Short mmCIF file of C-alpha atoms in Angstrom, two decimals:
data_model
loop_
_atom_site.label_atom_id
_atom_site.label_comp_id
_atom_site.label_asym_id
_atom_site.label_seq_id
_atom_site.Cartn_x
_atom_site.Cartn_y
_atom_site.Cartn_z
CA UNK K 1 97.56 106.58 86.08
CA UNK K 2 99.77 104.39 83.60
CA UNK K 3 96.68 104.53 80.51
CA UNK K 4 96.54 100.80 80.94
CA UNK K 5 93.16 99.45 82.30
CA UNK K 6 92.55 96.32 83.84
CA UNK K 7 89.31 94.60 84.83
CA UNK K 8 87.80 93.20 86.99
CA UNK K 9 89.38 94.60 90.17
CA UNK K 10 88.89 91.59 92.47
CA UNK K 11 87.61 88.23 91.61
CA UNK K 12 86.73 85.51 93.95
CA UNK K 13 85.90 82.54 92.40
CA UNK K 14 86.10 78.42 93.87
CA UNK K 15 88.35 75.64 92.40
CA UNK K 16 87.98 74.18 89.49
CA UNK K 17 86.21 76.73 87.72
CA UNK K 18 87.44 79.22 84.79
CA UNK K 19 88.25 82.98 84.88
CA UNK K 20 88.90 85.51 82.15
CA UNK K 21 90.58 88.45 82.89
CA UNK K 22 90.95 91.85 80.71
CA UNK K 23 93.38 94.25 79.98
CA UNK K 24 93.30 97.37 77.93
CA UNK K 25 96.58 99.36 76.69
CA UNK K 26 97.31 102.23 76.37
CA UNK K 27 96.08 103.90 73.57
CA UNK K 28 99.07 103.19 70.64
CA UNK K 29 101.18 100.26 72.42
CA UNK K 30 100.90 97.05 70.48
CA UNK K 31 102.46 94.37 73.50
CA UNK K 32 100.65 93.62 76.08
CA UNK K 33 102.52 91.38 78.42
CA UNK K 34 100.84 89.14 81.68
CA UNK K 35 102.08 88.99 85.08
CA UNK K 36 101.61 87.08 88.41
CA UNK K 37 102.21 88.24 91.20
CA UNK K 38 101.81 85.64 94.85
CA UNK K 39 103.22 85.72 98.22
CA UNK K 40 104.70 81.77 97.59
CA UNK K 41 106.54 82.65 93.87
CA UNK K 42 107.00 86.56 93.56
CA UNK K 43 106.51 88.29 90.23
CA UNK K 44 106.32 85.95 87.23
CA UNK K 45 106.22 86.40 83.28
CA UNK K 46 103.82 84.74 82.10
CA UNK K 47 103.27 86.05 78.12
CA UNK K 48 103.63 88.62 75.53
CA UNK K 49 101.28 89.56 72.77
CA UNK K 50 102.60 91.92 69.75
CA UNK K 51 100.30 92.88 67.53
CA UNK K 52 97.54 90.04 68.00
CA UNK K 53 100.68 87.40 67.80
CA UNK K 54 102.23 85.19 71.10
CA UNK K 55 105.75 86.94 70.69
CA UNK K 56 107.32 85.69 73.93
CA UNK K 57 106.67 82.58 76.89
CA UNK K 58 107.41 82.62 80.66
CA UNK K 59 106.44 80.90 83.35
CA UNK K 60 102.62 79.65 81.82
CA UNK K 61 101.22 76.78 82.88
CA UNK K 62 99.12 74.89 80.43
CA UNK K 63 95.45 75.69 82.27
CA UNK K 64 96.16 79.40 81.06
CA UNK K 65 95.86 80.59 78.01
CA UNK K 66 96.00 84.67 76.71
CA UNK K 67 95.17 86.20 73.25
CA UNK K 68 95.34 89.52 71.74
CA UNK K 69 92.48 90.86 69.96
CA UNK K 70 92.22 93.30 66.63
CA UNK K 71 91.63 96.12 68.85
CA UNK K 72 94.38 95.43 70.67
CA UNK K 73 92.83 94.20 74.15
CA UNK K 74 94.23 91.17 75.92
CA UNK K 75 92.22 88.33 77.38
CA UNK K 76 93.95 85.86 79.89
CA UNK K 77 91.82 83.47 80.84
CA UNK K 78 92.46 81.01 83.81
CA UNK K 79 90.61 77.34 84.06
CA UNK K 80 90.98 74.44 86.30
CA UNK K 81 91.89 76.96 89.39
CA UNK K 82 93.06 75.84 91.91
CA UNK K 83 94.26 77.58 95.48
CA UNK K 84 97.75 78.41 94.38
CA UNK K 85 96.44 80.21 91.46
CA UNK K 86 95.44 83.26 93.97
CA UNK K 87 97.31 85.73 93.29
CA UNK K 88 97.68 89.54 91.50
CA UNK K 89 97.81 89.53 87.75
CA UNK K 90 98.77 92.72 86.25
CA UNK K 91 99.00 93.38 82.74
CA UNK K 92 101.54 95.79 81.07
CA UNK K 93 101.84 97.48 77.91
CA UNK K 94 104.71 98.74 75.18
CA UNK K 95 105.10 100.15 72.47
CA UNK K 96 106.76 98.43 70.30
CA UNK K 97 107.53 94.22 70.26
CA UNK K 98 110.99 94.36 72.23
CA UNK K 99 111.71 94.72 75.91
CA UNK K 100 113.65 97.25 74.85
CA UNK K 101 110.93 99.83 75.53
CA UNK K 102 109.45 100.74 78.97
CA UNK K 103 105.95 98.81 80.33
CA UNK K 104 103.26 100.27 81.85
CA UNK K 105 101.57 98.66 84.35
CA UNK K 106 97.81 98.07 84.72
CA UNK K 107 96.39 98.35 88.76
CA UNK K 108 96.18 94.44 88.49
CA UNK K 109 93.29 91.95 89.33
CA UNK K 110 93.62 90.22 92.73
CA UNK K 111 92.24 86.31 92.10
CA UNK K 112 91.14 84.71 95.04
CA UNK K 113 90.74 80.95 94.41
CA UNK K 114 88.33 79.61 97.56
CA UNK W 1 118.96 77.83 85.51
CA UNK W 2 117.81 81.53 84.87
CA UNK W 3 117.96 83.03 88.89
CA UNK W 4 118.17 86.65 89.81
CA UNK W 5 119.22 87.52 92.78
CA UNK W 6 118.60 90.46 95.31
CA UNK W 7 119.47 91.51 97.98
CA UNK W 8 119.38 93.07 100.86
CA UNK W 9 115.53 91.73 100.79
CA UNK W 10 114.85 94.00 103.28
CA UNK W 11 116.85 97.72 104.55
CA UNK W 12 115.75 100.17 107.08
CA UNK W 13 117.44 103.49 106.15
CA UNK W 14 117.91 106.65 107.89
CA UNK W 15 116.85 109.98 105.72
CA UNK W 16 119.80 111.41 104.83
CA UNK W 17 122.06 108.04 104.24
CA UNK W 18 123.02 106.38 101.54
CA UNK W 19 122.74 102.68 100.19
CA UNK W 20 123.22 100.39 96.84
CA UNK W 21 120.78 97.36 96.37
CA UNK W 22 122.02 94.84 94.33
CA UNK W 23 121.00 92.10 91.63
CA UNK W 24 122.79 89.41 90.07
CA UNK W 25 122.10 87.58 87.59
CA UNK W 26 123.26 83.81 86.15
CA UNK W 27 123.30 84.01 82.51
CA UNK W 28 123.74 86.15 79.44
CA UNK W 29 121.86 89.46 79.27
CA UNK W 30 121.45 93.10 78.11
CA UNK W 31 118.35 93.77 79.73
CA UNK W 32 117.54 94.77 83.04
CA UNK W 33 115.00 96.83 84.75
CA UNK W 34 114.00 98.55 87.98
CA UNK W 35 110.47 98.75 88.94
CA UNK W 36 109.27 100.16 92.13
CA UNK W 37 105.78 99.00 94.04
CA UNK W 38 104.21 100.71 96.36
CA UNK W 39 101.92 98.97 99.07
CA UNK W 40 98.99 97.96 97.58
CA UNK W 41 99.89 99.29 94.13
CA UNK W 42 101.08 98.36 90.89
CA UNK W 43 104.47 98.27 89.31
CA UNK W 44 106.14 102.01 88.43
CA UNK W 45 109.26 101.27 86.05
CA UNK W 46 112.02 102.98 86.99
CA UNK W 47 114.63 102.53 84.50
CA UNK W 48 115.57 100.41 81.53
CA UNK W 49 119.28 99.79 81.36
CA UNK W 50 120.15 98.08 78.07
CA UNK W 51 123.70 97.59 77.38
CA UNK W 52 127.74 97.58 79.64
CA UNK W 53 128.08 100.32 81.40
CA UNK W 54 124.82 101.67 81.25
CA UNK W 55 124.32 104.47 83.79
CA UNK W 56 121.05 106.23 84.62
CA UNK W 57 119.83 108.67 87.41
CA UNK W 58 116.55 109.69 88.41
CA UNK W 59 116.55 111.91 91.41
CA UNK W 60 117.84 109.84 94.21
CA UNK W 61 118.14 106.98 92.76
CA UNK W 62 120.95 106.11 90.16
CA UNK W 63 120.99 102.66 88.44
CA UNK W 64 124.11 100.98 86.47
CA UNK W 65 124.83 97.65 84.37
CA UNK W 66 127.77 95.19 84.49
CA UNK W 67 126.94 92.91 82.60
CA UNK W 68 130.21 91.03 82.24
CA UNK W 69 129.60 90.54 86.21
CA UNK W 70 126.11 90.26 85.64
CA UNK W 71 125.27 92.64 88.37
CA UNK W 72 123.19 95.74 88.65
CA UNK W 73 123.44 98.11 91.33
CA UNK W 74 120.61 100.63 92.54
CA UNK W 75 122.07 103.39 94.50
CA UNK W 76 120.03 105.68 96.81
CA UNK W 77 121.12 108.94 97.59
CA UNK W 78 120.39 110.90 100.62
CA UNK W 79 117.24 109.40 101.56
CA UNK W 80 113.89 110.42 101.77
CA UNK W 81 110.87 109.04 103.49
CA UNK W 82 109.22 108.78 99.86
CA UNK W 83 111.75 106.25 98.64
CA UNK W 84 110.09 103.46 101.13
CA UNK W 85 109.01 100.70 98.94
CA UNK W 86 109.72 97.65 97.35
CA UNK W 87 112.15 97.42 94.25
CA UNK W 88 112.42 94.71 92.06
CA UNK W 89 115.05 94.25 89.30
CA UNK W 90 114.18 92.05 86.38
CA UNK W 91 116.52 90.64 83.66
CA UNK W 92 115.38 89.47 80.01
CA UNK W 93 117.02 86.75 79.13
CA UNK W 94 118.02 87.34 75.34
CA UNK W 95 118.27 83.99 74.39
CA UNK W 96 114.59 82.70 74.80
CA UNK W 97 112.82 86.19 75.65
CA UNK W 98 111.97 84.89 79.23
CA UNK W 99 111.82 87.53 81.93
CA UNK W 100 112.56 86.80 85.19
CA UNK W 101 112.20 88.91 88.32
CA UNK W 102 114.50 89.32 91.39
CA UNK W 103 112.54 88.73 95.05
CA UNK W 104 112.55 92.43 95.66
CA UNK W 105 113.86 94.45 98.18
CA UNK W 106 111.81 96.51 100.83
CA UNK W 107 113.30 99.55 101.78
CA UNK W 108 111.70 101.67 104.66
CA UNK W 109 113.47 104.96 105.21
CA UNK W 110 113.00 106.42 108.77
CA UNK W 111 112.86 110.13 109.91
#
């Protein structure tokens, strides 16, 4: 168990319609980042929080959109789905803002997009 | 273009034998990790390599950092049934903090 929570566990939702999805750190890391994870494009970065602030960009299309709250939690929230947004999104957490420190990986939510 | 590249994609090992995975990447970097996923599972990181030269061992598994040749090699010593899974390098690219992630490579050791 990495510490870093992630919820829900499965969501199954139809196009067109908007998901958020949750992720708790573990207790004293300030980044969370956002991955994707899909059978057609592999693992992709899709953003970094630090402290409440964006600190870093990947591979985010515009329909997404993440935050950072006070306590620390990250939201990423999905809209305008469509059937190539299915996929595994795991969240990660560090300590500290760079990449120089190690990430811990949250169990993921699988998104199924019907 | 910011590519990383793996490969094999896919080894079948015998215990007991020994074998290097390899990533390359296509621009400036002194980043690079190795995660490992399991089946079904999330991503374990395995090391964090962060400058030439870099050298680090964890059991079986040893990782190192060129990055003049912009290659990282994964070695696996004398394997064990527990090492099947998939490994995934990923490089940060310093100049605009993007992280991108080889394909991965499945490795199933056999008795």
């Amino acid at each position: 168990d990495s510490g870093v929570t992630q919820t829900p566990k499965h969501l199954i939702t139809a196009t067109g319609q908007r998901v958020t999805l949750r992720c708790s750190p573990r207790s004293g890391d300030l980044s969370v980042y956002w991955y994707q994870q899909s059978l057609d494009q592999g693992l992709q970065f899709l953003i970094q929080y630090y402290n409440g602030e964006e600190r870093a960009k990947g591979n985010i299309l515009e329909r997404f959109s993440a935050q950072q709250f006070p306590d620390l939690h990250s939201e990423l929230n999905l809209s305008s789905l469509e059937l190539g947004d299915s996929a595994l999104y795991f969240c990660a957490s560090s300590a500290l803002a760079d990449s120089y420190n190690e990430q811990f990986f949250g169990p993921g939510t699988r998104l199924t997009v019907l | 273009e910011l590519k990383v590249e793996q490969n094999p994609l896919f080894l079948s090992m015998q215990e007991g034998k020994n074998y290097t995975i390899y990533c390359n990447y296509s621009t400036t970097s002194d980043r690079l990790y190795w995660y490992r996923q399991d089946p079904g599972k999330s991503l374990e990181s395995l090391f964090v390599l962060l400058s030439n030269g870099a050298v680090k061992q964890e059991g079986r598994l040893m990782a190192s950092l060129d990055t003049k040749a912009r290659l990282s090699t994964l070695h696996i010593t004398a394997a064990v049934h527990d090492l099947s899974a998939t490994y995934f390098c990923a490089v940060d690219f310093t100049f605009n903090n993007d992280m991108r992630f080889g394909a991965g490579t499945r490795l199933t050791v056999k008795p």
